[in-house]
XYZ file of C-alpha atoms in Angstrom:
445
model
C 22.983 -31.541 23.190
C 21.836 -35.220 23.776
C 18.100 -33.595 24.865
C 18.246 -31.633 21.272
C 19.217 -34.999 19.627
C 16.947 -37.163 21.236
C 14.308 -34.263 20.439
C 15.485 -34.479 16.754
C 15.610 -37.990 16.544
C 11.866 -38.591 17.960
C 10.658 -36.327 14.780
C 12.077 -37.714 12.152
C 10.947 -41.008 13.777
C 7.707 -40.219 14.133
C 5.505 -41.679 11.391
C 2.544 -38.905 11.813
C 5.018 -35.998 10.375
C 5.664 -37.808 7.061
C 3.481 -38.098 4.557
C 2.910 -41.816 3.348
C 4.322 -41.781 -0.392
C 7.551 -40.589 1.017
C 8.488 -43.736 3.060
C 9.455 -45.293 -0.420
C 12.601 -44.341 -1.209
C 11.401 -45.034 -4.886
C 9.510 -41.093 -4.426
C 12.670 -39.267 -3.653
C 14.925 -41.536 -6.524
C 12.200 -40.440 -8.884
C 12.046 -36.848 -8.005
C 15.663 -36.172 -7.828
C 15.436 -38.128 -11.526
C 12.974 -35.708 -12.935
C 15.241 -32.574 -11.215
C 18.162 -34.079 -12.957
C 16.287 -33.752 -16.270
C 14.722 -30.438 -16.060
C 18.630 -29.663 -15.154
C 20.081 -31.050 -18.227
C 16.861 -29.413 -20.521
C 18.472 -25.592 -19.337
C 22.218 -26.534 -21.723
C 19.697 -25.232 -24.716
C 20.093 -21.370 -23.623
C 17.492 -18.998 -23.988
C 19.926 -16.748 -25.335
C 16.725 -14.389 -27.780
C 16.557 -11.157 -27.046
C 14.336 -10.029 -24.983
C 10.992 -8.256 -26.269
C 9.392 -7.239 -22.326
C 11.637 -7.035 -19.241
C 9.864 -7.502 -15.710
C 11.095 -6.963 -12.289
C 9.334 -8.386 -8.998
C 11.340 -6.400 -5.974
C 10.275 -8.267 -2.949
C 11.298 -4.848 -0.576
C 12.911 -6.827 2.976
C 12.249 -10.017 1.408
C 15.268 -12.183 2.580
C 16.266 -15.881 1.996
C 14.584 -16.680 5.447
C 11.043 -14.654 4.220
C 11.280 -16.448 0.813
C 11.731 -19.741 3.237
C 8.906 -18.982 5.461
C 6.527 -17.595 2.903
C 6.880 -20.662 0.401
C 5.757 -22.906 3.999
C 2.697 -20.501 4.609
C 2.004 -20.638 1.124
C 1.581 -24.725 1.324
C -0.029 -24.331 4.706
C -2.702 -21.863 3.423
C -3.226 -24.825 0.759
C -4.377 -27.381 4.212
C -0.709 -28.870 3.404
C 2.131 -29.309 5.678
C 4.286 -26.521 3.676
C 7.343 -27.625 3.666
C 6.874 -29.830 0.022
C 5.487 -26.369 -1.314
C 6.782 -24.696 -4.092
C 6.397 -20.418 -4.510
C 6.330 -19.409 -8.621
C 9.193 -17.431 -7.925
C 11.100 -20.754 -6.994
C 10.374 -22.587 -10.180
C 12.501 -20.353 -11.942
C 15.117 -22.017 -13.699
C 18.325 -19.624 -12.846
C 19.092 -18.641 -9.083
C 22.188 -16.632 -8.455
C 23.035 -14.179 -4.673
C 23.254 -10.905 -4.900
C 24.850 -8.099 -2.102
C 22.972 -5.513 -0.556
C 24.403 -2.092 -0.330
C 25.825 -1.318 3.123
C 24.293 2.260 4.783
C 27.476 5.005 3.424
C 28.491 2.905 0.546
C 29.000 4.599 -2.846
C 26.020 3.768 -5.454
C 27.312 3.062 -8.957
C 26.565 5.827 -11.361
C 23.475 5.188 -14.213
C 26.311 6.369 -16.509
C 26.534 9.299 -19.487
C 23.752 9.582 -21.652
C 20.894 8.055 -19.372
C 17.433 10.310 -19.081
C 15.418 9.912 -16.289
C 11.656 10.474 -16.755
C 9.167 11.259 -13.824
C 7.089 13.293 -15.635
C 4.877 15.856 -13.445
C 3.535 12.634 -10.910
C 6.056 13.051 -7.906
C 6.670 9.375 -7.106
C 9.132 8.659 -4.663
C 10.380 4.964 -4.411
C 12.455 4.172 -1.400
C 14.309 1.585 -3.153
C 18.056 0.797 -1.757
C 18.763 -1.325 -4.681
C 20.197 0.446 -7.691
C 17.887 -0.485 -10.218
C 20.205 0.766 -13.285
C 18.014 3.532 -15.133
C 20.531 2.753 -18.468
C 17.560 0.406 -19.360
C 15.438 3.407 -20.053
C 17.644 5.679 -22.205
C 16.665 7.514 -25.010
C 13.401 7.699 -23.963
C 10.476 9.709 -26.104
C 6.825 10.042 -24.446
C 7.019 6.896 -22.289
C 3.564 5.489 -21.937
C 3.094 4.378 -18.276
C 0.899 2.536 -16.244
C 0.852 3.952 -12.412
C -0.670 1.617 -9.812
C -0.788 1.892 -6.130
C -1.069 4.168 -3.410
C 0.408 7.593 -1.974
C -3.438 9.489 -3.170
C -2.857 12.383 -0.419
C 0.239 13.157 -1.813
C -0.926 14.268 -5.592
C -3.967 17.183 -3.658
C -3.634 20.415 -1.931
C -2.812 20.361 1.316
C -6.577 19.662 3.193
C -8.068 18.750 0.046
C -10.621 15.922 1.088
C -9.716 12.494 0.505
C -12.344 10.652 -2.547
C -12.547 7.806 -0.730
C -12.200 8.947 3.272
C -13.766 12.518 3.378
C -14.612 12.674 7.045
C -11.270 11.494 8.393
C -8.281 14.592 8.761
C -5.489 12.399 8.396
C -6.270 11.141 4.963
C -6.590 14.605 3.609
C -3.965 16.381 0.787
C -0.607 17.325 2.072
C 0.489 19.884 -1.036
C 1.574 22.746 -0.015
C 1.997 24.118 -3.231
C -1.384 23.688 -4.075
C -1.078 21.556 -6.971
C -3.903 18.671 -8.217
C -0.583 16.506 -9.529
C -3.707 14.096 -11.010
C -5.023 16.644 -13.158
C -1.999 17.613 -14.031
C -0.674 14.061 -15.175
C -3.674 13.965 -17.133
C -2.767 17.441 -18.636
C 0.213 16.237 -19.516
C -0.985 13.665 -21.934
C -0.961 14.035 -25.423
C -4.416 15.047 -27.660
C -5.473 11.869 -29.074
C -4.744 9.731 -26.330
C -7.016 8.303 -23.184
C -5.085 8.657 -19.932
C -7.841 7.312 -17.107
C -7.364 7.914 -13.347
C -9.257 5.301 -10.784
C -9.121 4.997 -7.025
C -11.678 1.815 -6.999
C -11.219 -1.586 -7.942
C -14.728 -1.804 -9.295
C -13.053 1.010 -11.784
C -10.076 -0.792 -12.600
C -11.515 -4.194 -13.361
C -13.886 -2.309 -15.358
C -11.599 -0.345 -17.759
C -12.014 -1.758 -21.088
C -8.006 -1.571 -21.847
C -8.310 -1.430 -25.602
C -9.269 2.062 -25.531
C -7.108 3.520 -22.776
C -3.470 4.421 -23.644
C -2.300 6.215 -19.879
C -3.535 4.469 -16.593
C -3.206 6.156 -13.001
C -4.728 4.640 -10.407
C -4.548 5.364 -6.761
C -6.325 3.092 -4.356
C -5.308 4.560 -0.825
C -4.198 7.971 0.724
C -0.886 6.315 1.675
C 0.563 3.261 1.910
C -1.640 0.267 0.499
C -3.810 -2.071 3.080
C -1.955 -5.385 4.114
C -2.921 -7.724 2.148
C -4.514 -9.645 5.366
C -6.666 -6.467 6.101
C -7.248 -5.480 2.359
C -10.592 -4.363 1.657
C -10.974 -6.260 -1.740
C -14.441 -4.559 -2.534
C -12.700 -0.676 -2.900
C -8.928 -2.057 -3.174
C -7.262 -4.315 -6.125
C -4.974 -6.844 -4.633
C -1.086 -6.930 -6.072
C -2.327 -9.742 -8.307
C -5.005 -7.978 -9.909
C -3.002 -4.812 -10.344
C -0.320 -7.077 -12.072
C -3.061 -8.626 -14.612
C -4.536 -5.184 -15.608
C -1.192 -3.496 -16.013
C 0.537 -6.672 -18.564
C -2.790 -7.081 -20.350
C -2.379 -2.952 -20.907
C 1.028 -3.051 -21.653
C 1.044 -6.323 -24.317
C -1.106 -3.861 -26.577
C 2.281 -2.126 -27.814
C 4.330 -4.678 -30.528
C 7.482 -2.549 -28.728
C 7.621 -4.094 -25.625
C 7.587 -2.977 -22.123
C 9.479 -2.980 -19.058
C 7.706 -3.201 -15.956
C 9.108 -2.999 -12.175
C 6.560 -4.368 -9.236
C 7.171 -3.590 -5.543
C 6.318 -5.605 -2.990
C 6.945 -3.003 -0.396
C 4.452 -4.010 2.445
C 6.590 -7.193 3.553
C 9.478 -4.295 4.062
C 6.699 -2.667 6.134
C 5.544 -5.597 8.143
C 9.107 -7.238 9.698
C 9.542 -3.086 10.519
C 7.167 -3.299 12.725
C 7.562 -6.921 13.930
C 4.337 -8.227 12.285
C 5.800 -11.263 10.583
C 2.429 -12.549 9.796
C 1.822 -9.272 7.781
C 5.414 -9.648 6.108
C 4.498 -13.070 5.036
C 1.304 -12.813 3.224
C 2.595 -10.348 1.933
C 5.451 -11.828 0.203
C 2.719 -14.661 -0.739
C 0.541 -12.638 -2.678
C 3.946 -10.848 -4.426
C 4.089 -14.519 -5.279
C 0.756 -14.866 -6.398
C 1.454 -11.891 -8.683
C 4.514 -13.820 -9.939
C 2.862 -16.762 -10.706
C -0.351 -14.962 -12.783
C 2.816 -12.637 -14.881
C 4.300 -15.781 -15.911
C 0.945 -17.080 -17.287
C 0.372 -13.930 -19.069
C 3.406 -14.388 -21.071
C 6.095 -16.149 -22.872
C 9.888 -17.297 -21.397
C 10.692 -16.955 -25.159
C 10.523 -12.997 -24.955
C 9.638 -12.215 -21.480
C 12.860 -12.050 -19.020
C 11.350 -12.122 -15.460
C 13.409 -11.565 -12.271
C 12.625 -11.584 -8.882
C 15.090 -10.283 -6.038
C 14.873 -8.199 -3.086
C 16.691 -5.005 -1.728
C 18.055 -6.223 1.595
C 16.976 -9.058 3.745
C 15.620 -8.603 7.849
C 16.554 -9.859 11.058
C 13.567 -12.030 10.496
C 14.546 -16.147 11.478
C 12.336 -19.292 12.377
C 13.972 -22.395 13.478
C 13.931 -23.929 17.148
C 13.634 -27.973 15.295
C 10.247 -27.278 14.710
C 8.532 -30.631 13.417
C 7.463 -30.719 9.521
C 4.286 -29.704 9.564
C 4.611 -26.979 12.159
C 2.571 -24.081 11.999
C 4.461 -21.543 10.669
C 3.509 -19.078 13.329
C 3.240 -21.799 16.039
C 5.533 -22.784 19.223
C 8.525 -24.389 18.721
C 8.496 -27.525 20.359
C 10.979 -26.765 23.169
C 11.091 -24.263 25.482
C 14.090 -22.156 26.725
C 16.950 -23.441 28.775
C 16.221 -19.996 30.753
C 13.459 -19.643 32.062
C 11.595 -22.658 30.844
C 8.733 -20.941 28.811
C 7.872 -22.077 25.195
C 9.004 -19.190 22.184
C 7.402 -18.827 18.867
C 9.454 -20.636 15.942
C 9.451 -17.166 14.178
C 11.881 -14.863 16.209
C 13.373 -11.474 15.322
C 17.388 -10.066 16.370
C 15.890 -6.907 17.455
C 12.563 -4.863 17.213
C 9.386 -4.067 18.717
C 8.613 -7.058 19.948
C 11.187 -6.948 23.406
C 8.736 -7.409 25.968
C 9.731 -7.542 30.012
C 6.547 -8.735 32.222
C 7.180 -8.763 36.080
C 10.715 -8.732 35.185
C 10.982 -11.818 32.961
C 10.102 -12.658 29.360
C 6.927 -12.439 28.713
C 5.344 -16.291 28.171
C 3.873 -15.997 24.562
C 1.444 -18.893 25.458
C -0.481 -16.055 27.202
C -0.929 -14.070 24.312
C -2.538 -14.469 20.819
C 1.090 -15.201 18.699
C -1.195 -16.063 15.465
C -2.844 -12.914 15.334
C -1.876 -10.944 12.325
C -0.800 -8.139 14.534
C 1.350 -10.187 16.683
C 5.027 -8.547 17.324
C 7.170 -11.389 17.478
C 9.597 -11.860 20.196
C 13.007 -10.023 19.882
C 16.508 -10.385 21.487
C 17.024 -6.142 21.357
C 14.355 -3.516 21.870
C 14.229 -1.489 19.429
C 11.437 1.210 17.828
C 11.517 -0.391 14.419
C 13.333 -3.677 13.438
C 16.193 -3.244 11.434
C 17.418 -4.544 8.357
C 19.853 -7.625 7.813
C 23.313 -7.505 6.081
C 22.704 -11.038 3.917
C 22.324 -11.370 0.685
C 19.118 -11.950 -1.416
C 18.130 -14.626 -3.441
C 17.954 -13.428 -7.312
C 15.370 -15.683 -9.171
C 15.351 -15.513 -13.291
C 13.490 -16.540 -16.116
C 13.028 -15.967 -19.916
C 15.830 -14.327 -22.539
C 19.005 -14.724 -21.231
C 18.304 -15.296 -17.283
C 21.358 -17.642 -16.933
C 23.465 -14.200 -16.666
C 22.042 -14.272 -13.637
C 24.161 -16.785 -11.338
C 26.609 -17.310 -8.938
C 27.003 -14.180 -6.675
C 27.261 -10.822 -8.210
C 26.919 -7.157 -7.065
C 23.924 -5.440 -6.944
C 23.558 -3.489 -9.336
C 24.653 -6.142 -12.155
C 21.148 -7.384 -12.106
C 19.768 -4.220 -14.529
C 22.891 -4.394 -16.335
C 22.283 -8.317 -17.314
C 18.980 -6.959 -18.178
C 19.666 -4.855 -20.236
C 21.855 -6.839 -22.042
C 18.650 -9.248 -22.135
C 17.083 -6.465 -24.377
C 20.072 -5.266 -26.431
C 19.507 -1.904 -24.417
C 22.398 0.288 -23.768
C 26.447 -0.520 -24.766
C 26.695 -4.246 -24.956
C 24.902 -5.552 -27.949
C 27.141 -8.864 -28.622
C 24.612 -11.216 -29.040
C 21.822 -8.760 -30.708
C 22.635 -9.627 -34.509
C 22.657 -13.724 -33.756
C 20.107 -13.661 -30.964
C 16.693 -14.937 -31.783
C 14.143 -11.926 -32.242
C 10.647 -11.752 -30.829
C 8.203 -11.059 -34.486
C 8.717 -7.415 -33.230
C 12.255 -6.095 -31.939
C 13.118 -3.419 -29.417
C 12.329 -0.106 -30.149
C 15.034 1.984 -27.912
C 12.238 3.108 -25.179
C 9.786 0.626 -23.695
C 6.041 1.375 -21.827
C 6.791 1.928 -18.290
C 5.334 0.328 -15.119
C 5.987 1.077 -11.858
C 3.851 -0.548 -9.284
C 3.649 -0.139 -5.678
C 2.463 -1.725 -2.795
């Protein structure tokens, strides 16, 4: 204990980790001033109703990835991190939420409630309940598709567009079907439904005169962001800006769900650099939707399924690389460990019998399985619960610690959708009010 104290002690000593404004004590008086004010500006309640629901799922993204992502978002700015801020953090309401435990009974959507797929067999692995009571009564819902899963909609050795030559990328159907064709079937006469697989495409679309979007940019699962190829594929950002600029043609409204699913893929497979820009350019995506529109009739929220065994710690200094060396080594076997660290995963590694010594190895490549205390095929997930982030209509219904699957119910009420209408008649109305179905997003990474 006295070397970790002394070890502690020496940092926060050490003039070289702290930047020079925040010697004064005057800097952190006046910031904690300012906080205190924005504080006392939220007693005016938002409490209109809400014209356009959005909802960022971060899939795996935990307290500790929302942590480590907001430092590696200030680092990738050539700043020490820690001072950063993601967009998802300067939301004004933060409440907990509980993940579902594996076996638990999922709360019913209720009586009444249609679900719409329509003929493009989407499956979303999504262990949050995401309440489909939101999305009663709905007529021809006009939707905007966006991600990957191409192989999925061809017959089964169909050629990939993009990948001809390579087997694995071809069409899995086996009942033959082109589900792209018949999507765009499916649409009414009159109306433009396009289908892209290139970003060139998407950027290009002029959006005024297209009513149905599909657009598929990989046989499966999207590129990491890291590896993205951002000449064929649209980043999560870009994707986010087409689909609200299509979707803010129709007076109605919208709802509109993004999934960040690739930082659920990344801390799988112990790839915590992967996870992490990941969850940064979710942010990203954040930040450009809450630019595009208005707090006055926009309720944004951003929360995550389940969190990971995913941690970072060891009293790294301020400053610290987030995918550096802590700066002590173990008790052990004396050999230095990576701050980030996982509770189980691929990343066990035995060499000659010990633990292998990461200085040896290339811990900042964006492949690099971080260490883990159980071996393990994939990494699990972790039993926490995830930060809920709000904004817009209504978004202080969102607090404290709740269950799951309140979050669609408080956004519903948000949009006077479904049973509880109290506040509809005195609530403040966008110029245009709620028609009882909304355009429908769904975007996957």
């Amino acid at each position: 204990m006295k070397v970790l104290l002394l070890i502690f002690l020496a940092q926060l000593g050490s003039t070289s980790l702290v930047p020079e404004r925040e010697k004064d004590p005057e800097y952190w008086r006046a910031q904690a001033q300012e906080t205190l004010r924005e504080a006392l500006r939220l007693q005016h309640l938002n409490q209109n109703v809400a014209k356009n629901l959005i909802l960022f799922l971060g899939d795996g993204m935990g307290v500790s990835t929302v942590t480590a992502a907001r430092i590696l978002k200030g680092q990738l700015q050539n700043r020490k991190g820690e001072e950063s801020l993601l967009e998802m953090e300067k939301f004004p309401y933060v409440a907990l939420a509980k993940v579902s435990r594996p076996g638990a009974p999922l709360p019913s959507p209720g009586e009444g409630v249609v679900v719409m797929v329509e003929e493009v067999e989407v499956v979303v692995e999504m262990e949050m309940v995401v309440e489909v009571a939101m999305m009663e009564k709905v007529g021809m819902v006009e939707e905007v598709i966006l991600g990957g899963g191409r192989k999925y909609m061809f017959p089964k050795n169909a050629s990939d567009v993009e990948y001809p030559q390579e087997d694995k990328h071809r069409g899995t159907r086996l009942d033959r079907r082109d589900l792209v064709q018949a999507w765009h079937d499916a649409k009414p006469r009159g109306k433009v439904a396009k289908y892209v697989w290139h970003r060139r495409d998407l950027l290009a679309l002029n959006l005024s005169r297209v009513d149905f979007l599909l657009g598929l940019f990989e046989p499966g699962d999207l590129v990491y962001e890291l590896d993205r190829n951002n000449e064929t594929d649209p980043s999560l950002t870009e994707m986010v800006g087409v689909a609200i600029r299509m979707l803010q043609k129709n007076p109605r409204g919208f709802f509109l769900l993004v999934e960040g699913g690739r930082i659920d893929h990344g801390h799988h497979e112990g790839k915590a650099k992967q996870a992490l820009h990941e969850a940064v350019e979710l942010d990203r995506a954040i930040g450009l939707a809450s630019r595009l529109t208005s707090p006055r009739d926009t309720l944004s929220v951003v929360t995550a399924d389940h969190s990971h065994v995913f941690t970072f710690g060891g009293y790294t200094p301020r400053g610290n690389p987030i995918f550096g060396l802590a700066p002590m080594q173990s008790d052990v076997d004396r050999k230095p460990f990576t701050s980030i660290l996982y509770g189980n995963g691929p990343g066990y590694k035995i060499v000659a019998g010990e633990r292998e010594n990461v200085s040896a190895v290339d811990f900042a490549h964006a492949d690099y399985q971080a260490q883990s205390a159980v071996p393990l095929r994939q990494e699990t997930h972790g039993g926490e619960d995830v930060a809920v982030f709000a904004r817009g209509p209504m978004a202080h219904l969102l607090h404290g610690v709740h269950e799951q699957n309140y979050i669609p119910h408080a956004m519903a009420y948000a949009a006077c959708i479904g049973p509880n209408h109290g506040h509809c008649s005195s609530a403040t109305r966008p110029a245009t009010t709620l028609l009882p179905f909304l355009p429908l997003l769904i975007l996957l990474s």
